[in-house]
Amino acid sequence: MSQSSVDFPPKGGFSFDLCKRNDMLTQKGLKAPSFLKTGTTIVGLIFQDGVILGADTRATEGPIVADKNCEKIHYMAPNIYCCGAGTAADTEAVTDMVSSQLRLHRYQTGRDSRVITALTLLKKHLFSYQGHVSAALVLGGVDISGPHLHTIYPHGSTDTLPFATMGSGSLAAMSVFEAKYKEGLTRDEGIKLVAEAICSGIFNDLGSGSNVDICVITKGHKEYLRNYMEPNPRTYISSKGYTFTKKTEVLLTKITPLSERVKVVEVAGEAMEE
Amino acid sequence: MTFTIPIDNGDAVKNAEADSQRTLYPYVTGTSIVAIKYKDGVLMASDMGGSYGSTLRYKNIERIKAIGKHSLLGASGEISDFQEILRYLDELILNDNMWDDGNSLGPKEVHNYLTRVMYNRRNKFNPLWNTLVLGGVKKGKSYLGMVSMIGVSFEDNHVATGFGNHLARPILRDEWHADLSFEDGVKLLEKCMRVLLYRDRSAINKFQIAKITEEGVTISQPYSLTTFWEFQAFHNPTAGAQGSW
């Protein structure tokens, strides 16, 4: 007997099918797994020649530090970078997705991407998910119409600002910016101020820590300074190094230099941007 | 078989009538207090606003008061509870004066008294909804401490309550050092209060700075800080991004 309903093609987008089942389980007492959040300090500021973005490098899973040195400044286009706070998977996925959309758009138009394009693509996506995609972003870049800096909230609202902070350490970083920002900063002053703001987040906020990453974008040029500052080095390292316990019996030692087995070829040209 | 537990009025936590006697939420609140130790004593700053929820109801509340000869008390949180605490301290100081023995309660003693009061109220589930800052100088030694509504108490070289915890503390940790002069101390406090003015929605631009030294207490007249809104980027923020804000 044939079904009376028409067969619809599968729709794209997020499938909310399991939400009712998850709700029922939480009501019965099951604790939902916590997300890997980046509990972060991310900042951006506009200086006289362009934009400087900064971020800390700690990723937390509840009270535990899951990654001591993660990368929170994501590549969007050669002239646009985006810092992400919130759920790590969401920031990574959404910036990756918009980055590839921008690339396809560049091939089609033959022009450099504009920051406002990235902004519109991101806010459209986030708004359509009504805040469930938990990504709070600081988007900065320099395009044909000048330097731009925007913040994007998980629900899809945006702000255009001369200096911005997001994440759990945003208040600590914002207090540094509000006290010390002025217009027409030089590149060195700007980097110093961004590093200071991130350090303020690292030392005063528990969700942020480890190192400072900085990205400087100017017209036609970008500099990604990974681990620009490492204010939390390992303090005590044993000078003796690691030794096996005395009772371990060494049966055989055989060392094969890898260069005899494998040929290493230098690839000239554009390596992977990330 | 049913069990009936007799309701006895001493069980304040469960009895509905006694419930209306406990403090459940604050009504008229003061925002942050920021205080530091400096060369000659202690400096404390607060704004003069009292918010009723999201309305700025009162704009002339003095949230810093002198206690006895040697101490300054600043309070954030429920204003009526602050007034109650002032009455308790009044009684305390009065009784101390009546002894007429040449001794007077110093800041350490007052801080200890307040800690006991706050902690005991918290144990009865009926807190005084304040975070108090106690500063003072006695016999040349400066003292600065804080008590919260749950009885957490400690002393430090610089303290901040409310939003000041998040916005002022990073600045103080970076820029405070021992033996600040009076001018430098005031500048540091004004830096913190300015950031709070920009970023705390319940702050107002009307401040008092209080100073306590061996000589005594001075609470300044209300004054306001200059603010800067002339960043080029704020004049036409969406010039480069038509349609957003």
Short mmCIF file of C-alpha atoms in Angstrom, two decimals:
data_model
loop_
_atom_site.label_atom_id
_atom_site.label_comp_id
_atom_site.label_asym_id
_atom_site.label_seq_id
_atom_site.Cartn_x
_atom_site.Cartn_y
_atom_site.Cartn_z
CA MET A 1 0.00 0.00 0.00
CA SER A 2 1.60 3.29 -1.08
CA GLN A 3 2.05 6.16 1.37
CA SER A 4 -0.09 9.22 0.77
CA SER A 5 2.69 11.65 1.81
CA VAL A 6 5.11 13.01 -0.83
CA ASP A 7 8.79 12.13 -0.45
CA PHE A 8 10.67 15.40 0.32
CA PRO A 9 14.42 15.66 -0.38
CA PRO A 10 16.47 15.89 2.86
CA LYS A 11 16.78 19.53 4.00
CA GLY A 12 20.15 20.95 4.98
CA GLY A 13 20.96 22.76 8.21
CA PHE A 14 20.90 21.74 11.83
CA SER A 15 18.68 18.79 12.71
CA PHE A 16 16.77 19.46 15.92
CA ASP A 17 15.45 15.85 16.08
CA LEU A 18 17.39 14.80 19.15
CA CYS A 19 16.58 17.89 21.23
CA LYS A 20 13.41 16.39 22.71
CA ARG A 21 15.26 13.22 23.65
CA ASN A 22 18.10 15.24 25.26
CA ASP A 23 15.59 17.28 27.25
CA MET A 24 13.94 14.11 28.49
CA LEU A 25 17.29 12.69 29.57
CA THR A 26 18.29 15.85 31.48
CA GLN A 27 14.94 15.80 33.23
CA LYS A 28 15.66 12.23 34.30
CA GLY A 29 18.90 13.41 35.82
CA LEU A 30 21.55 12.80 33.16
CA LYS A 31 24.24 15.49 33.21
CA ALA A 32 24.84 16.89 29.74
CA PRO A 33 28.52 16.74 28.65
CA SER A 34 30.18 20.13 28.94
CA PHE A 35 31.52 21.85 25.83
CA LEU A 36 35.13 22.66 25.18
CA LYS A 37 34.93 26.44 25.67
CA THR A 38 37.73 28.79 24.96
CA GLY A 39 36.96 30.96 28.10
CA THR A 40 39.01 33.64 26.55
CA THR A 41 40.42 37.08 26.24
CA ILE A 42 40.32 38.36 22.65
CA VAL A 43 40.89 41.97 21.63
CA GLY A 44 41.22 44.11 18.53
CA LEU A 45 42.24 47.68 17.95
CA ILE A 46 42.60 50.08 15.03
CA PHE A 47 45.90 51.92 14.81
CA GLN A 48 47.12 54.45 12.26
CA ASP A 49 48.05 51.98 9.52
CA GLY A 50 45.56 49.16 10.09
CA VAL A 51 44.27 46.65 12.62
CA ILE A 52 45.90 44.66 15.42
CA LEU A 53 44.22 41.54 16.82
CA GLY A 54 45.27 39.78 20.01
CA ALA A 55 44.26 36.61 21.86
CA ASP A 56 45.34 34.39 24.74
CA THR A 57 45.95 30.64 24.17
CA ARG A 58 44.05 28.71 26.85
CA ALA A 59 41.16 26.34 26.01
CA THR A 60 39.13 25.12 29.00
CA GLU A 61 36.77 22.19 29.55
CA GLY A 62 34.90 23.26 32.65
CA PRO A 63 37.60 23.71 35.33
CA ILE A 64 40.33 21.90 33.39
CA VAL A 65 42.74 23.42 30.91
CA ALA A 66 42.31 21.22 27.85
CA ASP A 67 44.80 22.97 25.57
CA LYS A 68 47.63 25.15 26.91
CA ASN A 69 48.54 26.65 23.56
CA CYS A 70 45.61 26.69 21.14
CA GLU A 71 45.23 29.13 18.25
CA LYS A 72 42.33 31.53 18.58
CA ILE A 73 43.17 33.90 15.73
CA HIS A 74 41.62 32.29 12.65
CA TYR A 75 42.44 32.96 9.03
CA MET A 76 39.57 34.32 6.94
CA ALA A 77 41.33 35.88 3.94
CA PRO A 78 44.88 37.12 3.26
CA ASN A 79 43.77 40.54 4.54
CA ILE A 80 41.17 39.48 7.16
CA TYR A 81 41.61 37.59 10.44
CA CYS A 82 39.05 36.67 13.09
CA CYS A 83 39.48 35.96 16.83
CA GLY A 84 36.95 33.58 18.36
CA ALA A 85 35.59 33.13 21.88
CA GLY A 86 32.91 30.73 23.12
CA THR A 87 32.58 27.09 22.13
CA ALA A 88 35.81 26.11 20.34
CA ALA A 89 34.09 23.87 17.79
CA ASP A 90 31.63 26.61 16.87
CA THR A 91 34.26 29.32 16.37
CA GLU A 92 36.47 26.97 14.36
CA ALA A 93 33.65 25.69 12.16
CA VAL A 94 32.00 29.03 11.50
CA THR A 95 35.27 30.81 10.63
CA ASP A 96 36.35 27.91 8.39
CA MET A 97 33.02 27.94 6.59
CA VAL A 98 33.01 31.69 5.96
CA SER A 99 36.69 31.57 4.98
CA SER A 100 35.94 29.10 2.19
CA GLN A 101 32.86 31.08 1.11
CA LEU A 102 35.10 34.16 0.86
CA ARG A 103 37.64 32.27 -1.25
CA LEU A 104 35.01 31.11 -3.72
CA HIS A 105 33.74 34.69 -3.85
CA ARG A 106 37.26 35.95 -4.58
CA TYR A 107 37.56 33.54 -7.51
CA GLN A 108 34.24 34.69 -8.85
CA THR A 109 34.77 38.44 -8.50
CA GLY A 110 38.53 38.56 -9.06
CA ARG A 111 38.87 41.09 -6.22
CA ASP A 112 40.22 41.03 -2.65
CA SER A 113 37.64 40.22 0.02
CA ARG A 114 36.12 42.99 2.05
CA VAL A 115 35.69 42.84 5.81
CA ILE A 116 32.04 43.76 5.54
CA THR A 117 31.46 40.66 3.36
CA ALA A 118 32.85 38.41 6.08
CA LEU A 119 30.78 40.35 8.62
CA THR A 120 27.53 39.88 6.73
CA LEU A 121 28.13 36.16 6.06
CA LEU A 122 28.94 35.52 9.73
CA LYS A 123 26.03 37.49 11.16
CA LYS A 124 23.53 35.89 8.78
CA HIS A 125 24.67 32.43 9.79
CA LEU A 126 24.72 33.14 13.54
CA PHE A 127 21.33 34.86 13.53
CA SER A 128 19.67 31.99 11.71
CA TYR A 129 20.79 29.66 14.53
CA GLN A 130 19.28 32.00 17.14
CA GLY A 131 22.34 31.97 19.41
CA HIS A 132 22.73 28.18 19.54
CA VAL A 133 26.01 28.47 17.63
CA SER A 134 27.94 29.88 20.56
CA ALA A 135 30.59 31.93 18.76
CA ALA A 136 31.58 35.45 19.87
CA LEU A 137 34.01 36.92 17.35
CA VAL A 138 36.31 39.88 16.87
CA LEU A 139 36.71 40.37 13.12
CA GLY A 140 39.39 42.67 11.78
CA GLY A 141 41.04 43.40 8.45
CA VAL A 142 42.18 45.98 5.92
CA ASP A 143 40.49 46.14 2.54
CA ILE A 144 40.14 48.63 -0.30
CA SER A 145 37.97 50.90 1.85
CA GLY A 146 40.37 51.03 4.80
CA PRO A 147 40.86 49.26 8.14
CA HIS A 148 37.81 47.77 9.85
CA LEU A 149 37.14 46.20 13.25
CA HIS A 150 33.88 44.52 14.23
CA THR A 151 32.55 42.41 17.09
CA ILE A 152 29.95 39.72 16.41
CA TYR A 153 27.80 38.25 19.19
CA PRO A 154 26.39 34.68 19.20
CA HIS A 155 22.88 35.91 18.44
CA GLY A 156 24.03 37.75 15.34
CA SER A 157 24.32 41.40 16.40
CA THR A 158 27.44 43.32 15.40
CA ASP A 159 29.28 46.45 16.49
CA THR A 160 31.80 48.57 14.63
CA LEU A 161 34.40 49.90 17.04
CA PRO A 162 37.87 51.46 17.25
CA PHE A 163 38.79 48.99 20.03
CA ALA A 164 36.98 45.85 21.15
CA THR A 165 37.27 42.98 23.61
CA MET A 166 35.32 39.70 23.93
CA GLY A 167 35.36 36.58 26.09
CA SER A 168 35.44 35.99 29.84
CA GLY A 169 38.51 38.21 30.18
CA SER A 170 36.89 41.04 28.23
CA LEU A 171 36.33 43.26 31.29
CA ALA A 172 39.95 42.99 32.41
CA ALA A 173 41.16 43.78 28.88
CA MET A 174 38.57 46.55 28.39
CA SER A 175 39.71 48.31 31.56
CA VAL A 176 43.23 48.53 30.04
CA PHE A 177 41.85 49.84 26.74
CA GLU A 178 39.53 52.39 28.34
CA ALA A 179 42.40 53.72 30.44
CA LYS A 180 45.08 53.80 27.74
CA TYR A 181 43.65 53.89 24.20
CA LYS A 182 44.15 56.95 22.07
CA GLU A 183 43.77 57.61 18.37
CA GLY A 184 46.63 57.45 15.88
CA LEU A 185 48.71 54.84 17.70
CA THR A 186 51.86 53.69 15.95
CA ARG A 187 52.46 50.01 15.25
CA ASP A 188 54.72 49.48 18.26
CA GLU A 189 52.42 51.39 20.63
CA GLY A 190 49.47 49.38 19.34
CA ILE A 191 51.21 46.03 19.80
CA LYS A 192 52.29 47.04 23.30
CA LEU A 193 48.73 48.04 24.24
CA VAL A 194 47.23 44.84 22.82
CA ALA A 195 49.81 42.71 24.64
CA GLU A 196 49.04 44.61 27.86
CA ALA A 197 45.31 44.04 27.48
CA ILE A 198 45.75 40.31 26.82
CA CYS A 199 48.14 40.00 29.77
CA SER A 200 45.53 41.73 31.94
CA GLY A 201 43.09 39.01 30.88
CA ILE A 202 45.64 36.23 31.36
CA PHE A 203 46.54 37.25 34.90
CA ASN A 204 43.17 38.48 36.16
CA ASP A 205 40.75 36.03 34.53
CA LEU A 206 40.77 32.32 35.33
CA GLY A 207 39.39 31.34 31.94
CA SER A 208 42.36 32.86 30.12
CA GLY A 209 46.03 32.02 30.37
CA SER A 210 49.30 30.88 28.84
CA ASN A 211 50.64 32.94 25.93
CA VAL A 212 49.78 36.02 23.87
CA ASP A 213 49.13 35.72 20.11
CA ILE A 214 49.13 38.86 17.99
CA CYS A 215 48.18 39.53 14.36
CA VAL A 216 48.99 42.85 12.67
CA ILE A 217 47.15 43.62 9.43
CA THR A 218 48.05 46.60 7.28
CA LYS A 219 47.35 47.51 3.66
CA GLY A 220 48.70 44.71 1.52
CA HIS A 221 50.64 43.06 4.37
CA LYS A 222 49.92 40.89 7.40
CA GLU A 223 52.05 39.56 10.24
CA TYR A 224 50.89 36.65 12.35
CA LEU A 225 52.99 36.72 15.53
CA ARG A 226 52.25 33.36 17.10
CA ASN A 227 53.26 33.28 20.79
CA TYR A 228 54.44 36.89 20.64
CA MET A 229 54.79 36.83 24.42
CA GLU A 230 55.17 33.86 26.72
CA PRO A 231 54.63 35.25 30.23
CA ASN A 232 53.99 31.82 31.78
CA PRO A 233 57.05 29.70 31.18
CA ARG A 234 57.61 26.39 32.95
CA THR A 235 59.48 27.53 36.02
CA TYR A 236 61.19 24.38 37.21
CA ILE A 237 62.63 22.00 34.65
CA SER A 238 64.84 19.20 35.89
CA SER A 239 68.36 19.68 34.55
CA LYS A 240 68.92 15.93 34.47
CA GLY A 241 66.21 15.26 31.89
CA TYR A 242 64.33 11.96 31.78
CA THR A 243 66.08 8.71 32.74
CA PHE A 244 64.58 5.24 32.79
CA THR A 245 64.46 3.49 36.15
CA LYS A 246 67.69 1.68 36.97
CA LYS A 247 66.07 -1.76 36.79
CA THR A 248 65.17 -1.39 33.09
CA GLU A 249 67.29 -3.82 31.08
CA VAL A 250 68.33 -2.48 27.67
CA LEU A 251 68.23 -5.46 25.29
CA LEU A 252 69.00 -3.86 21.95
CA THR A 253 69.72 -0.37 20.61
CA LYS A 254 69.28 0.26 16.89
CA ILE A 255 69.24 3.79 15.41
CA THR A 256 68.20 4.27 11.78
CA PRO A 257 68.63 7.85 10.47
CA LEU A 258 65.39 8.75 8.71
CA SER A 259 67.16 10.57 5.86
CA GLU A 260 68.37 7.15 4.54
CA ARG A 261 64.81 5.88 4.17
CA VAL A 262 62.85 8.95 3.15
CA LYS A 263 63.50 11.72 0.60
CA VAL A 264 62.51 15.21 1.86
CA VAL A 265 61.51 17.57 -0.98
CA GLU A 266 61.11 21.34 -0.45
CA VAL A 267 57.88 22.55 -2.06
CA ALA A 268 58.33 25.99 -3.59
CA GLY A 269 55.23 28.21 -3.64
CA GLU A 270 52.25 28.83 -1.39
CA ALA A 271 52.18 26.57 1.63
CA MET A 272 48.86 26.06 3.46
CA GLU A 273 47.80 29.41 4.85
CA GLU A 274 47.05 27.99 8.28
CA MET B 1 0.75 6.37 57.69
CA THR B 2 1.37 10.08 57.42
CA PHE B 3 4.01 12.05 59.22
CA THR B 4 3.19 15.58 60.30
CA ILE B 5 6.06 17.82 61.26
CA PRO B 6 4.93 20.59 63.60
CA ILE B 7 5.84 24.01 62.26
CA ASP B 8 7.77 25.93 64.86
CA ASN B 9 8.49 29.61 64.37
CA GLY B 10 12.17 29.17 65.08
CA ASP B 11 12.61 27.30 61.81
CA ALA B 12 13.02 30.48 59.83
CA VAL B 13 14.18 28.70 56.70
CA LYS B 14 11.02 26.69 56.14
CA ASN B 15 8.24 28.79 57.67
CA ALA B 16 6.40 30.93 55.11
CA GLU B 17 5.60 33.70 57.58
CA ALA B 18 9.18 34.02 58.74
CA ASP B 19 10.20 34.05 55.07
CA SER B 20 8.99 37.59 54.64
CA GLN B 21 11.41 38.59 57.38
CA ARG B 22 14.51 37.33 55.54
CA THR B 23 16.42 39.36 52.98
CA LEU B 24 15.82 37.65 49.66
CA TYR B 25 16.97 40.33 47.21
CA PRO B 26 18.39 43.81 47.43
CA TYR B 27 16.22 46.79 46.41
CA VAL B 28 18.15 50.06 46.48
CA THR B 29 21.77 49.32 45.66
CA GLY B 30 25.05 51.18 45.47
CA THR B 31 27.66 50.15 42.93
CA SER B 32 31.43 49.73 43.36
CA ILE B 33 33.86 51.06 45.96
CA VAL B 34 37.59 51.29 45.19
CA ALA B 35 40.18 51.86 47.92
CA ILE B 36 43.98 51.88 48.19
CA LYS B 37 46.64 52.30 50.83
CA TYR B 38 48.99 55.20 50.19
CA LYS B 39 51.91 56.87 51.93
CA ASP B 40 49.98 58.61 54.71
CA GLY B 41 46.99 56.31 55.08
CA VAL B 42 44.06 55.11 53.01
CA LEU B 43 42.15 56.62 50.07
CA MET B 44 38.64 55.47 49.21
CA ALA B 45 36.42 56.46 46.28
CA SER B 46 32.77 55.85 45.47
CA ASP B 47 30.09 57.37 43.32
CA MET B 48 26.93 58.80 44.82
CA GLY B 49 24.24 56.81 43.07
CA GLY B 50 21.54 54.54 44.47
CA SER B 51 19.82 52.38 41.88
CA TYR B 52 16.36 50.92 42.32
CA GLY B 53 16.66 47.97 39.96
CA SER B 54 17.37 49.48 36.59
CA THR B 55 16.29 53.03 37.58
CA LEU B 56 18.79 55.52 38.91
CA ARG B 57 16.63 56.65 41.80
CA TYR B 58 18.94 58.49 44.18
CA LYS B 59 21.84 60.66 43.15
CA ASN B 60 23.02 61.98 46.48
CA ILE B 61 23.84 58.95 48.61
CA GLU B 62 27.02 59.11 50.65
CA ARG B 63 28.34 55.59 50.64
CA ILE B 64 31.49 56.39 52.62
CA LYS B 65 31.22 57.31 56.31
CA ALA B 66 33.69 57.94 59.11
CA ILE B 67 33.59 55.47 62.01
CA GLY B 68 35.03 56.66 65.29
CA LYS B 69 38.35 58.48 65.07
CA HIS B 70 40.34 55.95 63.14
CA SER B 71 38.24 54.34 60.41
CA LEU B 72 36.35 54.84 57.16
CA LEU B 73 33.57 52.52 56.05
CA GLY B 74 32.46 52.26 52.42
CA ALA B 75 29.59 50.04 51.35
CA SER B 76 28.20 48.70 48.11
CA GLY B 77 24.95 46.77 47.91
CA GLU B 78 21.68 47.37 49.72
CA ILE B 79 21.57 50.92 51.12
CA SER B 80 19.10 50.18 53.93
CA ASP B 81 21.39 47.42 55.24
CA PHE B 82 24.28 49.89 55.13
CA GLN B 83 22.25 52.31 57.27
CA GLU B 84 21.52 49.49 59.72
CA ILE B 85 25.23 48.66 59.94
CA LEU B 86 25.97 52.34 60.66
CA ARG B 87 23.55 52.19 63.59
CA TYR B 88 25.25 49.03 64.95
CA LEU B 89 28.64 50.72 64.65
CA ASP B 90 27.29 53.87 66.27
CA GLU B 91 26.26 51.82 69.28
CA LEU B 92 29.62 50.06 69.29
CA ILE B 93 31.62 53.30 69.24
CA LEU B 94 29.35 54.91 71.81
CA ASN B 95 29.79 52.07 74.25
CA ASP B 96 33.51 52.19 73.66
CA ASN B 97 33.59 55.91 74.42
CA MET B 98 31.60 55.41 77.60
CA TRP B 99 34.46 53.37 79.05
CA ASP B 100 36.42 56.62 78.93
CA ASP B 101 39.70 54.74 79.28
CA GLY B 102 41.75 56.55 76.66
CA ASN B 103 41.48 53.62 74.23
CA SER B 104 39.49 53.77 71.06
CA LEU B 105 38.50 51.09 68.57
CA GLY B 106 40.88 50.97 65.64
CA PRO B 107 40.16 49.81 62.08
CA LYS B 108 41.28 46.23 62.78
CA GLU B 109 38.81 45.90 65.63
CA VAL B 110 35.94 47.40 63.65
CA HIS B 111 36.75 45.09 60.73
CA ASN B 112 36.65 42.10 63.02
CA TYR B 113 33.32 43.20 64.50
CA LEU B 114 31.82 43.63 61.02
CA THR B 115 33.10 40.20 59.94
CA ARG B 116 31.38 38.56 62.90
CA VAL B 117 28.12 40.43 62.24
CA MET B 118 28.07 39.57 58.52
CA TYR B 119 29.00 35.94 59.01
CA ASN B 120 26.46 35.34 61.74
CA ARG B 121 23.67 36.90 59.67
CA ARG B 122 24.68 34.68 56.75
CA ASN B 123 24.47 31.63 58.97
CA LYS B 124 20.86 32.48 59.78
CA PHE B 125 20.09 32.81 56.05
CA ASN B 126 19.28 36.46 56.57
CA PRO B 127 22.27 38.38 55.23
CA LEU B 128 23.01 42.06 55.26
CA TRP B 129 23.27 42.50 51.53
CA ASN B 130 26.49 44.51 51.41
CA THR B 131 30.14 44.32 50.55
CA LEU B 132 31.94 46.56 53.01
CA VAL B 133 35.34 48.22 52.73
CA LEU B 134 37.00 49.21 55.97
CA GLY B 135 40.05 51.45 55.93
CA GLY B 136 41.86 53.32 58.66
CA VAL B 137 45.04 54.41 60.39
CA LYS B 138 45.94 53.86 64.01
CA LYS B 139 49.28 54.58 65.63
CA GLY B 140 50.86 55.16 62.23
CA LYS B 141 49.85 51.82 60.76
CA SER B 142 47.39 51.83 57.86
CA TYR B 143 44.81 49.11 57.50
CA LEU B 144 42.54 48.24 54.59
CA GLY B 145 40.13 45.31 54.54
CA MET B 146 36.93 44.04 52.99
CA VAL B 147 33.94 41.94 54.18
CA SER B 148 31.37 40.46 51.84
CA MET B 149 27.74 39.57 52.54
CA ILE B 150 28.61 35.93 53.12
CA GLY B 151 31.29 36.79 55.64
CA VAL B 152 34.40 36.43 53.45
CA SER B 153 36.89 38.83 54.94
CA PHE B 154 40.49 39.73 54.17
CA GLU B 155 42.87 42.66 54.12
CA ASP B 156 44.98 43.87 51.25
CA ASN B 157 46.82 46.89 49.84
CA HIS B 158 44.02 47.66 47.40
CA VAL B 159 40.40 46.50 47.27
CA ALA B 160 37.44 46.89 44.96
CA THR B 161 33.82 45.76 45.23
CA GLY B 162 31.10 45.01 42.70
CA PHE B 163 32.08 45.81 39.13
CA GLY B 164 35.32 47.20 40.45
CA ASN B 165 36.41 43.60 40.97
CA HIS B 166 36.52 43.06 37.22
CA LEU B 167 37.35 46.52 35.92
CA ALA B 168 39.41 48.23 38.61
CA ARG B 169 41.38 45.34 40.07
CA PRO B 170 43.51 44.67 36.94
CA ILE B 171 44.52 48.36 36.89
CA LEU B 172 45.31 48.36 40.62
CA ARG B 173 47.33 45.16 40.40
CA ASP B 174 49.41 46.67 37.63
CA GLU B 175 49.89 50.20 38.89
CA TRP B 176 49.69 50.20 42.69
CA HIS B 177 52.96 50.39 44.54
CA ALA B 178 53.86 51.14 48.14
CA ASP B 179 54.26 54.77 49.28
CA LEU B 180 52.09 56.45 46.68
CA SER B 181 51.85 60.19 47.20
CA PHE B 182 48.42 61.73 47.73
CA GLU B 183 48.26 63.14 44.17
CA ASP B 184 49.33 59.83 42.60
CA GLY B 185 46.84 57.92 44.73
CA VAL B 186 44.00 60.21 43.68
CA LYS B 187 45.06 59.91 40.03
CA LEU B 188 45.06 56.12 40.27
CA LEU B 189 41.62 56.08 41.89
CA GLU B 190 40.26 58.50 39.29
CA LYS B 191 41.60 56.25 36.53
CA CYS B 192 39.65 53.33 37.99
CA MET B 193 36.50 55.38 38.57
CA ARG B 194 36.60 56.70 35.00
CA VAL B 195 36.73 53.17 33.54
CA LEU B 196 33.85 52.21 35.84
CA LEU B 197 31.92 55.26 34.67
CA TYR B 198 32.33 54.17 31.03
CA ARG B 199 31.55 50.51 31.53
CA ASP B 200 29.26 50.05 34.58
CA ARG B 201 25.67 50.87 33.77
CA SER B 202 24.78 51.77 37.35
CA ALA B 203 27.63 54.24 37.82
CA ILE B 204 27.05 58.01 37.74
CA ASN B 205 29.44 60.89 37.18
CA LYS B 206 29.35 62.22 40.73
CA PHE B 207 32.10 61.04 43.05
CA GLN B 208 33.46 61.45 46.50
CA ILE B 209 37.01 60.62 47.48
CA ALA B 210 37.68 60.09 51.18
CA LYS B 211 41.06 60.22 52.84
CA ILE B 212 42.03 58.93 56.25
CA THR B 213 45.38 59.64 57.90
CA GLU B 214 46.69 59.81 61.44
CA GLU B 215 45.22 63.31 61.66
CA GLY B 216 41.69 62.26 60.82
CA VAL B 217 39.08 61.80 58.14
CA THR B 218 38.38 64.06 55.16
CA ILE B 219 35.54 63.30 52.77
CA SER B 220 35.64 65.49 49.68
CA GLN B 221 32.76 67.43 48.24
CA PRO B 222 31.01 65.71 45.32
CA TYR B 223 32.69 66.30 41.96
CA SER B 224 32.65 64.86 38.47
CA LEU B 225 35.30 63.49 36.10
CA THR B 226 35.98 64.59 32.54
CA THR B 227 35.08 61.99 29.94
CA PHE B 228 36.19 61.73 26.35
CA TRP B 229 33.76 60.85 23.56
CA GLU B 230 35.50 62.39 20.58
CA PHE B 231 37.12 59.35 18.97
CA GLN B 232 36.99 59.76 15.20
CA ALA B 233 35.64 56.26 14.89
CA PHE B 234 32.58 57.17 16.96
CA HIS B 235 31.60 60.08 14.71
CA ASN B 236 30.51 57.87 11.90
CA PRO B 237 31.06 54.31 13.08
CA THR B 238 29.41 52.51 10.18
CA ALA B 239 31.03 54.48 7.37
CA GLY B 240 32.79 51.34 6.21
CA ALA B 241 29.95 48.94 6.94
CA GLN B 242 26.69 50.38 5.66
CA GLY B 243 23.67 48.74 7.21
CA SER B 244 25.26 47.51 10.43
CA TRP B 245 25.66 49.54 13.63
#
